[in-house]
Coordinates of C-alpha atoms and ligand atoms in Angstrom, one line a residue:
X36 CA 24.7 -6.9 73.1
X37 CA 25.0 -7.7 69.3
X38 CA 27.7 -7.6 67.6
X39 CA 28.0 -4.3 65.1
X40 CA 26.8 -5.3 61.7
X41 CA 29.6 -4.2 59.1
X42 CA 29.0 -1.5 56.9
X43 CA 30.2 -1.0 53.3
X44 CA 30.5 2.1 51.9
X45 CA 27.5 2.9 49.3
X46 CA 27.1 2.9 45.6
X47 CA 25.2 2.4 43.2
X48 CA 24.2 3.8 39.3
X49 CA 21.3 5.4 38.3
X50 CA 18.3 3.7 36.9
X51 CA 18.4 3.7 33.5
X52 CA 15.3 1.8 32.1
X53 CA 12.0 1.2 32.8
X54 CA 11.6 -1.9 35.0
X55 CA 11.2 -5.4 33.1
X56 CA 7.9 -7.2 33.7
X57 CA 8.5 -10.4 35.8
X58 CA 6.7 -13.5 34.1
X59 CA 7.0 -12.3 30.8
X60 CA 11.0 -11.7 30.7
X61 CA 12.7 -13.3 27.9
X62 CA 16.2 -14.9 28.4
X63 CA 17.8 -12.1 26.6
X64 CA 15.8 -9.3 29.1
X65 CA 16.5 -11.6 32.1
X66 CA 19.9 -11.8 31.2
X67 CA 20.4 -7.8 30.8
X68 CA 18.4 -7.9 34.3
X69 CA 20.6 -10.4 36.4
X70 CA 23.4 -8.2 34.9
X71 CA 22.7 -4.7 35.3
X72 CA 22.7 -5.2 39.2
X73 CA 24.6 -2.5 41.2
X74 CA 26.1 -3.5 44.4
X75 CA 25.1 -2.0 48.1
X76 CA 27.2 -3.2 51.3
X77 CA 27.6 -6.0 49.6
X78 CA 24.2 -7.0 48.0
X79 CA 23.3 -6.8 44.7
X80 CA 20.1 -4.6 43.5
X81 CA 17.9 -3.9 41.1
X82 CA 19.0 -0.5 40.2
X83 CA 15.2 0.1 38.7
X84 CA 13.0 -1.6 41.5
X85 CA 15.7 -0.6 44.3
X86 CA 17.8 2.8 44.2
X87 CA 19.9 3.4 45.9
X88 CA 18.8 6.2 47.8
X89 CA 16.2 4.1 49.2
X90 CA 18.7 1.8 51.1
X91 CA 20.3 4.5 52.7
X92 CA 17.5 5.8 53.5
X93 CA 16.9 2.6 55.3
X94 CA 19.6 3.6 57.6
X95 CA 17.2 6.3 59.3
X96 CA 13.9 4.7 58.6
X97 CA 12.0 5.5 62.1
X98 CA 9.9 2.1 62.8
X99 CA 6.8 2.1 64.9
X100 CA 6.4 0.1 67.6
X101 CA 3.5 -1.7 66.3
X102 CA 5.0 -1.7 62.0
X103 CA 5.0 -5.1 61.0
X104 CA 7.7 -6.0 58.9
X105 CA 7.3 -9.6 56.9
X106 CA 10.5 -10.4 55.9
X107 CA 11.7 -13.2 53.6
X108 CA 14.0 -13.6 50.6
X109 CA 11.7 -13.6 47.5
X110 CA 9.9 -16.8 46.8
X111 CA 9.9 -17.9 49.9
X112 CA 6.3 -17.1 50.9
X113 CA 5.7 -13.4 51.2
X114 CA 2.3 -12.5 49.9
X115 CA 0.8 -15.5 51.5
X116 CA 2.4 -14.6 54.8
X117 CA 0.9 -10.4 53.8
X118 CA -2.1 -12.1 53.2
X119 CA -2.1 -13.5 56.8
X120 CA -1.6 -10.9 58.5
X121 CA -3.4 -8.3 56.9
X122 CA -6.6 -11.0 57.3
X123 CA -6.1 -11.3 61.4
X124 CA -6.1 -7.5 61.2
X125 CA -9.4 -7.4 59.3
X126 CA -10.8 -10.3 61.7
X127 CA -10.2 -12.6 59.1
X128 CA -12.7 -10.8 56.8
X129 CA -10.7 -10.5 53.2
X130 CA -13.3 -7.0 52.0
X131 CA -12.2 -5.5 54.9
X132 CA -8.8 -4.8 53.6
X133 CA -8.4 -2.0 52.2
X134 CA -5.8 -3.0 49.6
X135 CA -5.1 0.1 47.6
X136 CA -3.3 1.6 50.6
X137 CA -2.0 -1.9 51.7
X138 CA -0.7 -3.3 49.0
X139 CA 0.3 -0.6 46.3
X140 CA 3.5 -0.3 46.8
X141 CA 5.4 -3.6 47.2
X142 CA 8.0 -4.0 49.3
X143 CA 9.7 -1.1 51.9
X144 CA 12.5 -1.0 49.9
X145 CA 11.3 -0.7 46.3
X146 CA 10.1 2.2 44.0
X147 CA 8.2 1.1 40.8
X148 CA 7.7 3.6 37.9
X149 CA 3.6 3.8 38.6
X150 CA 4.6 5.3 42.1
X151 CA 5.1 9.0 42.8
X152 CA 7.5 8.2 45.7
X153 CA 9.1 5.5 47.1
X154 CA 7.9 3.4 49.1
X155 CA 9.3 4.2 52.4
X156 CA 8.0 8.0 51.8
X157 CA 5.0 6.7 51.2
X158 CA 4.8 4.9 54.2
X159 CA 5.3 8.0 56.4
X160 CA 1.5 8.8 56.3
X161 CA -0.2 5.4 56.4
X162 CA -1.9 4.9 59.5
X163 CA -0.7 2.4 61.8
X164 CA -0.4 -1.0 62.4
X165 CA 1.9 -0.6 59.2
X166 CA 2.6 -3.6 57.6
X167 CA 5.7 -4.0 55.0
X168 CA 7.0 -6.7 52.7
X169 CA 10.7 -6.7 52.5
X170 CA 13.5 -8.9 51.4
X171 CA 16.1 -6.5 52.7
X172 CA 19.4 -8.7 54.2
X173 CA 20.4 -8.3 58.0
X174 CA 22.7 -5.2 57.1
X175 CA 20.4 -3.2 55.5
X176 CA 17.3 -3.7 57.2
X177 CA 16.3 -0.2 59.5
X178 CA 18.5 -0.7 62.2
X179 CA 15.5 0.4 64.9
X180 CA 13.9 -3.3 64.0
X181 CA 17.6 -4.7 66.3
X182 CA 16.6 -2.1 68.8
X183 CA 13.4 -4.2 69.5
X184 CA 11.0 -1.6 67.7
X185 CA 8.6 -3.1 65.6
X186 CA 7.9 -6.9 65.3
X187 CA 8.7 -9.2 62.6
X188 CA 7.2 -12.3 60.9
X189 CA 10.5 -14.1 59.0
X190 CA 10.0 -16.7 56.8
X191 CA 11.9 -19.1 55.3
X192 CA 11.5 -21.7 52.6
X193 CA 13.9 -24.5 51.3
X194 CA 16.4 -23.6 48.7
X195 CA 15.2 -26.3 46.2
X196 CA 11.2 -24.7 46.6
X197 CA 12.8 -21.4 46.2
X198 CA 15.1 -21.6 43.2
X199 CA 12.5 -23.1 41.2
X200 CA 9.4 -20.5 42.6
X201 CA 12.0 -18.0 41.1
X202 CA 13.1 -18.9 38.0
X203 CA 9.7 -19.6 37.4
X204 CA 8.4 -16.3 38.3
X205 CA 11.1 -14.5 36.6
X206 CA 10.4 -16.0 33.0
X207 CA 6.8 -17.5 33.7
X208 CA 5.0 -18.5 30.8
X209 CA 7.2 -17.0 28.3
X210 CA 8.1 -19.7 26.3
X211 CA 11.6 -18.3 25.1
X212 CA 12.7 -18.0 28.2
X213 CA 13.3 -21.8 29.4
X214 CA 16.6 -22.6 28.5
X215 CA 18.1 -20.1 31.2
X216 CA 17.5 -22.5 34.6
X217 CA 21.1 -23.8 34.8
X218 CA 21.7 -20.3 34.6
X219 CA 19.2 -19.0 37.1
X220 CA 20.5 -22.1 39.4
X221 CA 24.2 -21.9 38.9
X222 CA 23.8 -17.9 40.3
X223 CA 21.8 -18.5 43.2
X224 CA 24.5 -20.7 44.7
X225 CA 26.6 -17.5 44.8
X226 CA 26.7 -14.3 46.5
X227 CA 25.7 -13.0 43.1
X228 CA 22.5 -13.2 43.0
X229 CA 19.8 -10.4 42.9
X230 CA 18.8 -9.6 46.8
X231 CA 22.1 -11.8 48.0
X232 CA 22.5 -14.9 49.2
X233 CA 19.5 -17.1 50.1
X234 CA 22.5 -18.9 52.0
X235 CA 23.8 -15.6 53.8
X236 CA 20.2 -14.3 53.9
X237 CA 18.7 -17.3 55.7
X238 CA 21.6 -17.6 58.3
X239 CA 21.9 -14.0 59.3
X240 CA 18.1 -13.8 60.2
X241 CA 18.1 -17.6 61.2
X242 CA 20.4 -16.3 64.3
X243 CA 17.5 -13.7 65.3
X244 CA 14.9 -16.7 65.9
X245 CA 15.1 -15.8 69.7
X246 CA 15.0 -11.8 70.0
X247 CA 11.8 -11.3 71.2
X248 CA 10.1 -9.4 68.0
X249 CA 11.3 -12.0 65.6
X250 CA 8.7 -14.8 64.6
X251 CA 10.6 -17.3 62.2
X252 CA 8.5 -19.5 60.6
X253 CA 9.1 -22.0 57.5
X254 CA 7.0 -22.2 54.2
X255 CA 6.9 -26.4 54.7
X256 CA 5.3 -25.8 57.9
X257 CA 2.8 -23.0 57.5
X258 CA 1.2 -25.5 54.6
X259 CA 1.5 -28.3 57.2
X260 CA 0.0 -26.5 59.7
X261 CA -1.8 -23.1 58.7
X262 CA -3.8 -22.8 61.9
X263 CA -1.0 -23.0 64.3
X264 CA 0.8 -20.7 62.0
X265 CA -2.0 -18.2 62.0
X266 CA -2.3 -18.3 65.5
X267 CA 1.3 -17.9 66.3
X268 CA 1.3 -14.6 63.8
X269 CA -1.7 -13.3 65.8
X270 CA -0.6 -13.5 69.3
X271 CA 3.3 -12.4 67.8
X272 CA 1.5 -9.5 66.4
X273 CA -0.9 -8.9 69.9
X274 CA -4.4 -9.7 68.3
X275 CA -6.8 -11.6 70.2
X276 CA -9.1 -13.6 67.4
X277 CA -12.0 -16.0 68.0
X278 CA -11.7 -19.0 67.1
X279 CA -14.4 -18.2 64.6
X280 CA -12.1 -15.5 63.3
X281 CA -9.0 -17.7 63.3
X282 CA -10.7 -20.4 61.1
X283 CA -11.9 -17.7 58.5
X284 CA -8.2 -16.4 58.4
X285 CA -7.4 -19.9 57.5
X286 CA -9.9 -20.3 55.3
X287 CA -9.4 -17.5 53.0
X288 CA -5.3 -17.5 53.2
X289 CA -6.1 -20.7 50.6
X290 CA -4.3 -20.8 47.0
X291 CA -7.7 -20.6 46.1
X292 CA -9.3 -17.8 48.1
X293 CA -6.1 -15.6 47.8
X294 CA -6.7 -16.5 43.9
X295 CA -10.0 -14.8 43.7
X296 CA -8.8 -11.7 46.2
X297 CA -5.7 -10.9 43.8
X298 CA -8.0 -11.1 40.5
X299 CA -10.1 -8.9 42.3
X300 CA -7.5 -6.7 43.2
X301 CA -5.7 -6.8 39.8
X302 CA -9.0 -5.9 38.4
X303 CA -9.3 -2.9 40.6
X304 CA -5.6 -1.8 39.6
X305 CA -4.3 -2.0 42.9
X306 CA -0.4 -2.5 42.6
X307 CA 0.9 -1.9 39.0
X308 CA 4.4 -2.6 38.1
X309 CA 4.2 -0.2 34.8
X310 CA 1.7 1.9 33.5
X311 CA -1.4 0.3 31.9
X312 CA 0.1 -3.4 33.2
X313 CA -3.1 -5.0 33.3
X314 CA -3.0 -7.9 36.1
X315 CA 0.5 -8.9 38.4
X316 CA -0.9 -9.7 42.1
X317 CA -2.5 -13.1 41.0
X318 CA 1.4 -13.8 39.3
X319 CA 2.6 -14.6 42.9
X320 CA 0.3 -17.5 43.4
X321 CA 1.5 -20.5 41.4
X322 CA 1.5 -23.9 42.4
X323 CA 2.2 -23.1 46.4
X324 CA 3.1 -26.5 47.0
X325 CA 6.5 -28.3 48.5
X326 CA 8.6 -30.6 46.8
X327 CA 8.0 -28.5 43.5
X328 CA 12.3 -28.8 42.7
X329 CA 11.6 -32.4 41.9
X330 CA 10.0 -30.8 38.2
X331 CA 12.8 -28.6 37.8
X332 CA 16.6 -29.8 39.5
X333 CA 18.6 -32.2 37.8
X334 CA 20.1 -35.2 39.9
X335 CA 23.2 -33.7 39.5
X336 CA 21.7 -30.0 40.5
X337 CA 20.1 -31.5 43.4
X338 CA 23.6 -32.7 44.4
X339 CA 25.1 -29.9 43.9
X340 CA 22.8 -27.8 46.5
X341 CA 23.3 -30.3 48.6
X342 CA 26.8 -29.9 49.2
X343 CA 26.3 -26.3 49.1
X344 CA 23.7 -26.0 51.7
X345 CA 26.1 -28.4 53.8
X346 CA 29.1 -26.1 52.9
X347 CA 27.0 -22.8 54.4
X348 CA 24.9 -23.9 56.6
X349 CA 26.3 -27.1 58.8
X350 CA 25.9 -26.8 62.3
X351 CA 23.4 -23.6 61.9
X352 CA 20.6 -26.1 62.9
X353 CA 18.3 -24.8 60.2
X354 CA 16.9 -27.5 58.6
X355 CA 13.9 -28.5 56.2
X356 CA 11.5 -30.7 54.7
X357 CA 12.0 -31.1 51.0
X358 CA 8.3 -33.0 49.8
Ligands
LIG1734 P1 5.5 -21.5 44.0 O1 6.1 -20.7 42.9 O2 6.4 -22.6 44.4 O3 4.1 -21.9 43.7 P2 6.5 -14.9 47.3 O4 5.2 -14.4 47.8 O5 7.6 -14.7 48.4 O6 6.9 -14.3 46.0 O7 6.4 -16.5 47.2 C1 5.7 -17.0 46.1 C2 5.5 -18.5 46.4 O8 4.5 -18.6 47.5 C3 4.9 -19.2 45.2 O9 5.4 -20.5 45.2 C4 3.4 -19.2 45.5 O10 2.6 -20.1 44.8 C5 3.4 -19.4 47.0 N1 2.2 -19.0 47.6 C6 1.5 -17.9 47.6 N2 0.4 -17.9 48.2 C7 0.3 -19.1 48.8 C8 -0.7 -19.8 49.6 N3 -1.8 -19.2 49.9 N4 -0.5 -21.1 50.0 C9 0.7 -21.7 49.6 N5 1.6 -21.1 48.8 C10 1.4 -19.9 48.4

C-alpha cells in the first residue's frame, strides 16, 4: 500500500488576461507571468493556461484502462515522447494521425482561450486509446493512474537541458527578453517555480519507476538509443509493431521529420494558443540536443545546481548524463 498523498486545501484566482504567447514574451510580460501564479496544494499555476477548476476536477477524472498519460515536467521531452506514441499507434505512419483531435488541446490539465472547454471535458468523448500530455505533480495527477488504471510513459531530462530548453522557450527569439536567465535560473532552484519543482517533481514520480503502468525513461537516453526506447513504449503500451514499423517510428520521431509534421500541422491550424496565432507546434522543436546548458549556465550557475541537485536528490539513485 502507498502511502496517502497529502492534500492542501484549494485556491486559486480567477483568470484575468488572455494567455501570453510563449517564444515571443518580453522580460516585462515574463515577469508579470512568473508572478501572477496562484498556488494549488502546493504548486504554482498558470491561472490563464490552468484554472483552477480544472485541477480539482482532476481529483475525479475517470481514466481508461488503456488512456495513455505522457507525463513530464515541461522541457523535458514531451512532444517528442507524444510524437512516439501517437506514431506506434498509427503503425509508424505520421498521415495517419489524425492531429486535430490528437493534439488540439495541449495538455489534460490546461484550457487555452481557442478552446470551448477544457481539456479534460474534451477528453470525455475522444475515442480511445486516449493519449494526454501532462506535467501535473504526483498530488494532483487523477488519483485512478495510482490505482493501476491507465499506463504511463514518464520522462525525465537533466536539470541543466531543462532550465535552459525553458528559458529559451519562454522568451525565444525575442530579443528583449535575454537579460532575464539568472532570473529564470535562480527560480527554478525553488519550489517557486511555475508547475513546481523539477527537484520535487522528478523524485516523487522517480519513486513510481517500479508500479507496473509506469514507464520512466530519460531524454539522454531516448537520443542515445531511440529504437530501444520506441520499443519499450510499444510493448509498455501493448502494441505489437514489425520491425518494419518500428524503424519507421524511428525514422519519423527525427528533429527533422517531427519539423516538417508540426509545420504541417501549424499550417492546418491544429492547436492554437490564441486566436489567429499563426504557427506554435514547430516552437517545441529547438535544438533537441544534450549538453545544450554548456551555452547557457555560468561556471558558478553550474555549481550552484550542482549542490542543489546533491542537496534534493542524494541517495534517490536518479542520475544523468550531462553531454
Ligand atoms: P531543446 O530546447 O533543448 O532543444 P517539451 O516537448 O517537453 O516542451 O520539450 C522540448 C524539448 O524537447 C526541446 O529541447 C526540443 O527541441 C526537444 N525535442 C523535441 N522533439 C525532439 C526530437 N524529435 N528529438 C530530440 N529532441 C526533441
Amino acid at each position: 500500500m502507498k502511502a496517502p498523498i497529502p492534500r492542501m486545501a484549494a485556491e486559486g484566482p480567477k483568470p484575468e488576461m488572455s494567455a501570453p504567447i510563449p517564444g515571443q514574451m518580453s522580460t516585462e510580460q515574463m515577469r508579470k507571468v512568473m508572478s501572477m501564479t496562484y498556488k494549488y496544494r502546493g504548486v504554482n499555476f498558470q491561472p490563464m493556461l490552468v484554472p483552477v477548476e480544472n485541477l480539482k476536477a482532476m481529483e475525479t477524472f475517470q481514466v481508461r484502462d488503456d488512456d495513455i498519460f505522457v507525463l513530464t515536467y515541461p522541457k523535458c521531452g514531451t512532444h517528442w515522447t507524444m510524437e512516439i506514441v501517437y506514431l506506434i499507434l498509427a503503425d509508424g505512419y505520421p498521415e495517419k494521425i489524425n492531429r486535430s483531435e490528437k493534439m488540439s488541446f495541449g495538455a489534460l490539465e490546461m484550457s487555452m482561450p481557442t478552446m470551448p472547454v477544457p481539456a479534460y471535458k474534451m477528453a470525455e468523448d475522444l475515442p480511445s486509446p486516449r493519449v494526454f500530455p501532462t506535467h501535473l505533480p504526483e498530488n494532483i495527477l487523477p488519483p485512478q493512474i495510482f490505482q493501476n488504471k491507465g499506463k504511463v510513459v514518464f520522462v525525465t531530462r537533466n536539470p541543466k537541458d531543462c532550465v535552459t530548453s525553458l528559458h529559451r522557450f519562454l522568451t525565444g527569439s525575442n530579443p528583449n527578453a535575454k537579460d532575464n536567465w539568472s532570473e529564470v535560473f535562480d527560480q527554478f532552484l525553488t519550489d517557486e517555480m511555475m508547475n513546481g519543482s523539477w527537484f520535487n517533481f522528478n523524485l516523487s514520480y522517480w519513486k513510481h519507476r517500479h508500479d507496473s503502468n509506469f514507464l520512466v525513461l530519460k531524454y539522454e537516453d531516448m537520443k542515445r538509443d531511440t529504437k530501444s526506447v520506441v520499443i519499450a513504449i510499444a510493448d509498455h503500451i501493448g502494441r505489437v509493431l514489425s520491425d518494419e514499423a518500428i524503424d519507421r517510428v524511428v525514422e519519423n520521431c527525427s528533429m527533422s521529420a517531427m519539423k516538417k509534421s508540426y509545420k504541417k500541422a501549424d499550417e492546418e491550424k491544429v492547436m492554437l494558443f490564441q486566436p489567429g496565432q499563426k504557427e506554435n507546434l514547430v516552437k517545441f522543436l529547438r535544438k533537441g540536443t544534450v549538453g545544450d546548458w554548456k551555452n547557457a549556465l555560468t561556471v558558478a550557475q553550474n555549481e550552484r545546481m550542482d549542490e542543489v541537485y546533491f542537496q534534493k536528490m542524494a541517495g534517490s539513485g536518479l542520475t544523468f548524463e550531462y553531454e
